[in-house]
Amino acid sequence: MITPAILARVGEAALLDARAASLRQRFPKLHFSECSEDDVSPRYHAAFTVDGYDLYLITGASGHCLELTNDSGSATGILIASKVDDE
C-alpha cells in the first residue's frame, strides 16, 4: 500500500532528483520506474503531481508483470512520468 504521505515524500524527493535509481536509494522498499507522461494510458490517473512530474501507482499483485493501477491499496511502486513541454 502506498499512502498519500508516502506519495508526498516521493514527490518532494523527485523535485531534487527524479531518476528512478536515486529514488530507489531513498525508498528501498518501493519499486520505481520512469517514462514520459505521453507514454501513460489516459485510463490511469496520476496519484500525485509535482512540478515537472506525474506520479502513477504500480502493482505487482499478479506476481508476473508490473502494471499501472489506480488502487493505492494494491500499489507496490511508483512510475515517475516526466511532463512533456507542449512548445
Short mmCIF file of N, CA, C and O in Angstrom, two decimals:
data_model
loop_
_atom_site.label_atom_id
_atom_site.label_comp_id
_atom_site.label_asym_id
_atom_site.label_seq_id
_atom_site.Cartn_x
_atom_site.Cartn_y
_atom_site.Cartn_z
N MET A 1 0.84 -1.17 0.00
CA MET A 1 0.00 0.00 0.00
C MET A 1 0.89 1.24 0.00
O MET A 1 1.88 1.29 0.70
N ILE A 2 0.52 2.19 -0.81
CA ILE A 2 1.23 3.46 -0.86
C ILE A 2 0.26 4.55 -0.42
O ILE A 2 -0.74 4.81 -1.08
N THR A 3 0.57 5.16 0.70
CA THR A 3 -0.30 6.16 1.30
C THR A 3 -0.05 7.55 0.69
O THR A 3 0.99 7.78 0.07
N PRO A 4 -0.99 8.47 0.89
CA PRO A 4 -0.76 9.84 0.43
C PRO A 4 0.51 10.46 1.02
O PRO A 4 1.20 11.23 0.35
N ALA A 5 0.84 10.11 2.25
CA ALA A 5 2.06 10.64 2.88
C ALA A 5 3.31 10.15 2.16
O ALA A 5 4.25 10.92 1.95
N ILE A 6 3.31 8.88 1.77
CA ILE A 6 4.45 8.35 1.02
C ILE A 6 4.55 9.04 -0.34
O ILE A 6 5.65 9.42 -0.76
N LEU A 7 3.43 9.21 -1.01
CA LEU A 7 3.44 9.90 -2.30
C LEU A 7 4.00 11.32 -2.16
O LEU A 7 4.78 11.76 -3.00
N ALA A 8 3.63 12.01 -1.11
CA ALA A 8 4.12 13.37 -0.89
C ALA A 8 5.63 13.36 -0.67
O ALA A 8 6.35 14.21 -1.21
N ARG A 9 6.13 12.41 0.11
CA ARG A 9 7.58 12.30 0.35
C ARG A 9 8.33 11.99 -0.94
O ARG A 9 9.39 12.56 -1.22
N VAL A 10 7.79 11.08 -1.75
CA VAL A 10 8.41 10.74 -3.02
C VAL A 10 8.36 11.95 -3.96
O VAL A 10 9.33 12.24 -4.66
N GLY A 11 7.25 12.67 -3.96
CA GLY A 11 7.14 13.86 -4.79
C GLY A 11 8.18 14.90 -4.43
O GLY A 11 8.81 15.50 -5.31
N GLU A 12 8.40 15.11 -3.13
CA GLU A 12 9.44 16.05 -2.69
C GLU A 12 10.82 15.58 -3.15
O GLU A 12 11.63 16.38 -3.61
N ALA A 13 11.06 14.29 -3.02
CA ALA A 13 12.36 13.74 -3.44
C ALA A 13 12.54 13.85 -4.95
O ALA A 13 13.64 14.11 -5.43
N ALA A 14 11.47 13.69 -5.70
CA ALA A 14 11.54 13.79 -7.17
C ALA A 14 11.93 15.19 -7.61
O ALA A 14 12.59 15.36 -8.64
N LEU A 15 11.56 16.19 -6.84
CA LEU A 15 11.95 17.55 -7.17
C LEU A 15 13.46 17.74 -7.06
O LEU A 15 14.05 18.56 -7.77
N LEU A 16 14.10 16.96 -6.19
CA LEU A 16 15.55 17.03 -6.04
C LEU A 16 16.27 16.19 -7.09
O LEU A 16 17.27 16.60 -7.64
N ASP A 17 15.75 14.98 -7.32
CA ASP A 17 16.35 14.07 -8.31
C ASP A 17 15.31 12.99 -8.63
O ASP A 17 15.07 12.10 -7.83
N ALA A 18 14.71 13.08 -9.81
CA ALA A 18 13.60 12.19 -10.17
C ALA A 18 14.05 10.90 -10.85
O ALA A 18 13.21 10.10 -11.26
N ARG A 19 15.34 10.68 -10.96
CA ARG A 19 15.79 9.43 -11.57
C ARG A 19 15.39 8.24 -10.69
O ARG A 19 15.49 8.29 -9.46
N ALA A 20 14.92 7.19 -11.34
CA ALA A 20 14.47 6.00 -10.60
C ALA A 20 15.58 5.46 -9.70
O ALA A 20 15.32 5.06 -8.57
N ALA A 21 16.81 5.46 -10.17
CA ALA A 21 17.92 4.94 -9.37
C ALA A 21 18.09 5.73 -8.07
O ALA A 21 18.32 5.15 -7.00
N SER A 22 17.95 7.04 -8.15
CA SER A 22 18.06 7.88 -6.96
C SER A 22 16.91 7.62 -5.99
O SER A 22 17.12 7.52 -4.77
N LEU A 23 15.70 7.50 -6.53
CA LEU A 23 14.53 7.25 -5.67
C LEU A 23 14.61 5.87 -5.03
O LEU A 23 14.19 5.70 -3.88
N ARG A 24 15.14 4.90 -5.72
CA ARG A 24 15.29 3.55 -5.15
C ARG A 24 16.21 3.59 -3.93
O ARG A 24 15.99 2.86 -2.96
N GLN A 25 17.25 4.42 -3.98
CA GLN A 25 18.15 4.54 -2.84
C GLN A 25 17.45 5.18 -1.65
O GLN A 25 17.67 4.79 -0.51
N ARG A 26 16.61 6.16 -1.92
CA ARG A 26 15.92 6.87 -0.83
C ARG A 26 14.75 6.08 -0.26
O ARG A 26 14.39 6.24 0.90
N PHE A 27 14.12 5.24 -1.11
CA PHE A 27 12.94 4.47 -0.70
C PHE A 27 13.14 3.01 -1.12
O PHE A 27 12.51 2.54 -2.08
N PRO A 28 14.00 2.28 -0.44
CA PRO A 28 14.38 0.92 -0.88
C PRO A 28 13.25 -0.11 -0.87
O PRO A 28 13.36 -1.14 -1.53
N LYS A 29 12.16 0.14 -0.20
CA LYS A 29 11.06 -0.82 -0.15
C LYS A 29 10.07 -0.66 -1.30
O LYS A 29 9.16 -1.46 -1.45
N LEU A 30 10.27 0.41 -2.11
CA LEU A 30 9.36 0.66 -3.23
C LEU A 30 10.04 0.37 -4.55
O LEU A 30 11.25 0.53 -4.69
N HIS A 31 9.23 -0.02 -5.53
CA HIS A 31 9.71 -0.19 -6.90
C HIS A 31 9.50 1.14 -7.62
O HIS A 31 8.47 1.78 -7.45
N PHE A 32 10.48 1.54 -8.43
CA PHE A 32 10.35 2.76 -9.23
C PHE A 32 10.65 2.47 -10.68
O PHE A 32 11.51 1.66 -11.01
N SER A 33 9.93 3.15 -11.53
CA SER A 33 10.17 3.12 -12.96
C SER A 33 9.96 4.54 -13.46
O SER A 33 9.35 5.35 -12.77
N GLU A 34 10.46 4.83 -14.67
CA GLU A 34 10.30 6.18 -15.19
C GLU A 34 9.99 6.16 -16.67
O GLU A 34 10.36 5.22 -17.38
N CYS A 35 9.27 7.17 -17.10
CA CYS A 35 8.91 7.32 -18.51
C CYS A 35 8.46 8.75 -18.74
O CYS A 35 8.52 9.58 -17.85
N SER A 36 7.99 9.01 -19.93
CA SER A 36 7.41 10.31 -20.27
C SER A 36 5.90 10.23 -20.06
O SER A 36 5.30 9.16 -20.24
N GLU A 37 5.28 11.33 -19.70
CA GLU A 37 3.84 11.32 -19.45
C GLU A 37 3.03 10.87 -20.67
O GLU A 37 1.96 10.28 -20.52
N ASP A 38 3.55 11.11 -21.87
CA ASP A 38 2.80 10.70 -23.06
C ASP A 38 2.89 9.20 -23.34
O ASP A 38 2.25 8.69 -24.25
N ASP A 39 3.64 8.47 -22.50
CA ASP A 39 3.69 7.01 -22.59
C ASP A 39 2.65 6.33 -21.71
O ASP A 39 2.51 5.12 -21.74
N VAL A 40 1.92 7.11 -20.92
CA VAL A 40 0.96 6.57 -19.96
C VAL A 40 -0.45 6.63 -20.56
O VAL A 40 -0.88 7.66 -21.06
N SER A 41 -1.15 5.52 -20.46
CA SER A 41 -2.53 5.44 -20.96
C SER A 41 -3.42 6.44 -20.22
O SER A 41 -3.31 6.58 -19.00
N PRO A 42 -4.31 7.10 -20.93
CA PRO A 42 -5.21 8.06 -20.28
C PRO A 42 -6.21 7.40 -19.32
O PRO A 42 -6.88 8.10 -18.56
N ARG A 43 -6.29 6.09 -19.31
CA ARG A 43 -7.21 5.44 -18.37
C ARG A 43 -6.67 5.42 -16.95
O ARG A 43 -7.38 5.10 -16.01
N TYR A 44 -5.39 5.78 -16.79
CA TYR A 44 -4.80 5.87 -15.46
C TYR A 44 -4.68 7.32 -15.06
O TYR A 44 -4.43 8.19 -15.88
N HIS A 45 -4.86 7.57 -13.78
CA HIS A 45 -4.83 8.92 -13.27
C HIS A 45 -3.61 9.09 -12.38
O HIS A 45 -3.28 8.19 -11.59
N ALA A 46 -2.95 10.22 -12.50
CA ALA A 46 -1.79 10.49 -11.64
C ALA A 46 -2.25 10.48 -10.19
O ALA A 46 -3.27 11.07 -9.84
N ALA A 47 -1.50 9.79 -9.35
CA ALA A 47 -1.81 9.74 -7.93
C ALA A 47 -1.28 10.97 -7.21
O ALA A 47 -1.78 11.33 -6.14
N PHE A 48 -0.28 11.60 -7.81
CA PHE A 48 0.33 12.79 -7.21
C PHE A 48 1.04 13.55 -8.31
O PHE A 48 1.56 12.94 -9.25
N THR A 49 1.08 14.85 -8.21
CA THR A 49 1.73 15.69 -9.21
C THR A 49 2.63 16.71 -8.53
O THR A 49 2.25 17.30 -7.51
N VAL A 50 3.83 16.87 -9.06
CA VAL A 50 4.74 17.92 -8.64
C VAL A 50 5.26 18.60 -9.91
O VAL A 50 5.06 18.08 -11.01
N ASP A 51 5.93 19.72 -9.75
CA ASP A 51 6.46 20.44 -10.91
C ASP A 51 7.30 19.51 -11.78
O ASP A 51 8.31 18.97 -11.33
N GLY A 52 6.85 19.30 -13.00
CA GLY A 52 7.61 18.53 -13.97
C GLY A 52 7.33 17.04 -14.00
O GLY A 52 7.79 16.35 -14.90
N TYR A 53 6.56 16.51 -13.02
CA TYR A 53 6.36 15.06 -12.94
C TYR A 53 4.96 14.71 -12.47
O TYR A 53 4.39 15.37 -11.60
N ASP A 54 4.43 13.63 -13.02
CA ASP A 54 3.23 12.98 -12.51
C ASP A 54 3.66 11.64 -11.93
O ASP A 54 4.48 10.94 -12.53
N LEU A 55 3.11 11.27 -10.79
CA LEU A 55 3.42 10.00 -10.15
C LEU A 55 2.22 9.08 -10.29
O LEU A 55 1.09 9.46 -9.94
N TYR A 56 2.45 7.90 -10.83
CA TYR A 56 1.42 6.89 -11.02
C TYR A 56 1.74 5.69 -10.15
O TYR A 56 2.91 5.42 -9.86
N LEU A 57 0.72 4.96 -9.77
CA LEU A 57 0.90 3.78 -8.92
C LEU A 57 1.15 2.53 -9.77
O LEU A 57 0.53 2.34 -10.81
N ILE A 58 2.03 1.67 -9.28
CA ILE A 58 2.36 0.41 -9.92
C ILE A 58 2.00 -0.72 -8.96
O ILE A 58 2.20 -0.61 -7.75
N THR A 59 1.52 -1.83 -9.50
CA THR A 59 1.26 -3.01 -8.69
C THR A 59 1.95 -4.22 -9.30
O THR A 59 2.12 -4.30 -10.52
N GLY A 60 2.35 -5.12 -8.45
CA GLY A 60 2.92 -6.38 -8.89
C GLY A 60 2.06 -7.53 -8.37
O GLY A 60 2.53 -8.64 -8.20
N ALA A 61 0.80 -7.25 -8.12
CA ALA A 61 -0.11 -8.21 -7.49
C ALA A 61 -0.28 -9.49 -8.29
O ALA A 61 -0.53 -10.55 -7.72
N SER A 62 -0.13 -9.42 -9.61
CA SER A 62 -0.30 -10.62 -10.42
C SER A 62 0.84 -11.61 -10.20
O SER A 62 0.72 -12.78 -10.54
N GLY A 63 1.96 -11.10 -9.66
CA GLY A 63 3.10 -11.96 -9.43
C GLY A 63 3.93 -12.19 -10.68
O GLY A 63 4.96 -12.85 -10.64
N HIS A 64 3.48 -11.66 -11.80
CA HIS A 64 4.20 -11.88 -13.05
C HIS A 64 4.80 -10.59 -13.58
O HIS A 64 6.00 -10.41 -13.61
N CYS A 65 3.97 -9.67 -13.99
CA CYS A 65 4.41 -8.40 -14.57
C CYS A 65 3.90 -7.24 -13.73
O CYS A 65 2.84 -7.32 -13.12
N LEU A 66 4.66 -6.16 -13.76
CA LEU A 66 4.18 -4.94 -13.12
C LEU A 66 3.18 -4.27 -14.03
O LEU A 66 3.28 -4.37 -15.25
N GLU A 67 2.21 -3.60 -13.44
CA GLU A 67 1.22 -2.87 -14.22
C GLU A 67 0.77 -1.65 -13.45
O GLU A 67 0.88 -1.59 -12.23
N LEU A 68 0.26 -0.66 -14.16
CA LEU A 68 -0.27 0.53 -13.53
C LEU A 68 -1.60 0.19 -12.86
O LEU A 68 -2.32 -0.71 -13.29
N THR A 69 -1.90 0.91 -11.79
CA THR A 69 -3.15 0.72 -11.08
C THR A 69 -3.63 2.07 -10.54
O THR A 69 -2.83 2.97 -10.32
N ASN A 70 -4.92 2.18 -10.33
CA ASN A 70 -5.48 3.35 -9.65
C ASN A 70 -5.80 3.02 -8.19
O ASN A 70 -6.33 3.85 -7.46
N ASP A 71 -5.44 1.80 -7.75
CA ASP A 71 -5.75 1.32 -6.41
C ASP A 71 -4.52 1.43 -5.51
O ASP A 71 -3.59 0.63 -5.62
N SER A 72 -4.54 2.40 -4.60
CA SER A 72 -3.38 2.60 -3.72
C SER A 72 -3.18 1.43 -2.76
O SER A 72 -2.08 1.18 -2.29
N GLY A 73 -4.25 0.68 -2.49
CA GLY A 73 -4.15 -0.46 -1.59
C GLY A 73 -3.32 -1.60 -2.14
O GLY A 73 -2.71 -2.36 -1.39
N SER A 74 -3.29 -1.75 -3.46
CA SER A 74 -2.51 -2.82 -4.06
C SER A 74 -1.18 -2.33 -4.64
O SER A 74 -0.40 -3.11 -5.17
N ALA A 75 -0.92 -1.04 -4.54
CA ALA A 75 0.29 -0.46 -5.12
C ALA A 75 1.55 -0.89 -4.38
O ALA A 75 1.57 -0.94 -3.14
N THR A 76 2.58 -1.21 -5.15
CA THR A 76 3.87 -1.60 -4.59
C THR A 76 5.00 -0.70 -5.09
O THR A 76 6.14 -0.86 -4.67
N GLY A 77 4.67 0.20 -6.00
CA GLY A 77 5.70 1.06 -6.56
C GLY A 77 5.11 2.27 -7.24
O GLY A 77 3.89 2.45 -7.28
N ILE A 78 6.01 3.08 -7.78
CA ILE A 78 5.61 4.36 -8.38
C ILE A 78 6.30 4.54 -9.72
O ILE A 78 7.51 4.32 -9.85
N LEU A 79 5.52 4.96 -10.69
CA LEU A 79 6.03 5.35 -12.00
C LEU A 79 6.19 6.87 -11.99
O LEU A 79 5.23 7.59 -11.72
N ILE A 80 7.39 7.34 -12.28
CA ILE A 80 7.66 8.77 -12.36
C ILE A 80 7.57 9.15 -13.83
O ILE A 80 8.41 8.75 -14.64
N ALA A 81 6.55 9.89 -14.21
CA ALA A 81 6.34 10.28 -15.59
C ALA A 81 6.70 11.75 -15.76
O ALA A 81 6.06 12.63 -15.15
N SER A 82 7.73 12.03 -16.54
CA SER A 82 8.13 13.41 -16.76
C SER A 82 7.14 14.09 -17.69
O SER A 82 6.70 13.51 -18.67
N LYS A 83 6.76 15.29 -17.33
CA LYS A 83 5.80 16.05 -18.14
C LYS A 83 6.47 16.55 -19.41
O LYS A 83 7.64 16.91 -19.41
N VAL A 84 5.70 16.57 -20.47
CA VAL A 84 6.20 16.97 -21.78
C VAL A 84 5.86 18.43 -22.02
O VAL A 84 4.72 18.84 -21.81
N ASP A 85 6.84 19.19 -22.46
CA ASP A 85 6.57 20.58 -22.83
C ASP A 85 5.84 20.61 -24.16
O ASP A 85 6.24 19.96 -25.11
N ASP A 86 4.76 21.36 -24.22
CA ASP A 86 3.98 21.50 -25.46
C ASP A 86 4.32 22.80 -26.16
O ASP A 86 3.47 23.60 -26.47
N GLU A 87 5.61 23.01 -26.40
CA GLU A 87 6.04 24.26 -27.04
C GLU A 87 5.62 24.37 -28.46
O GLU A 87 5.59 23.57 -29.25
#
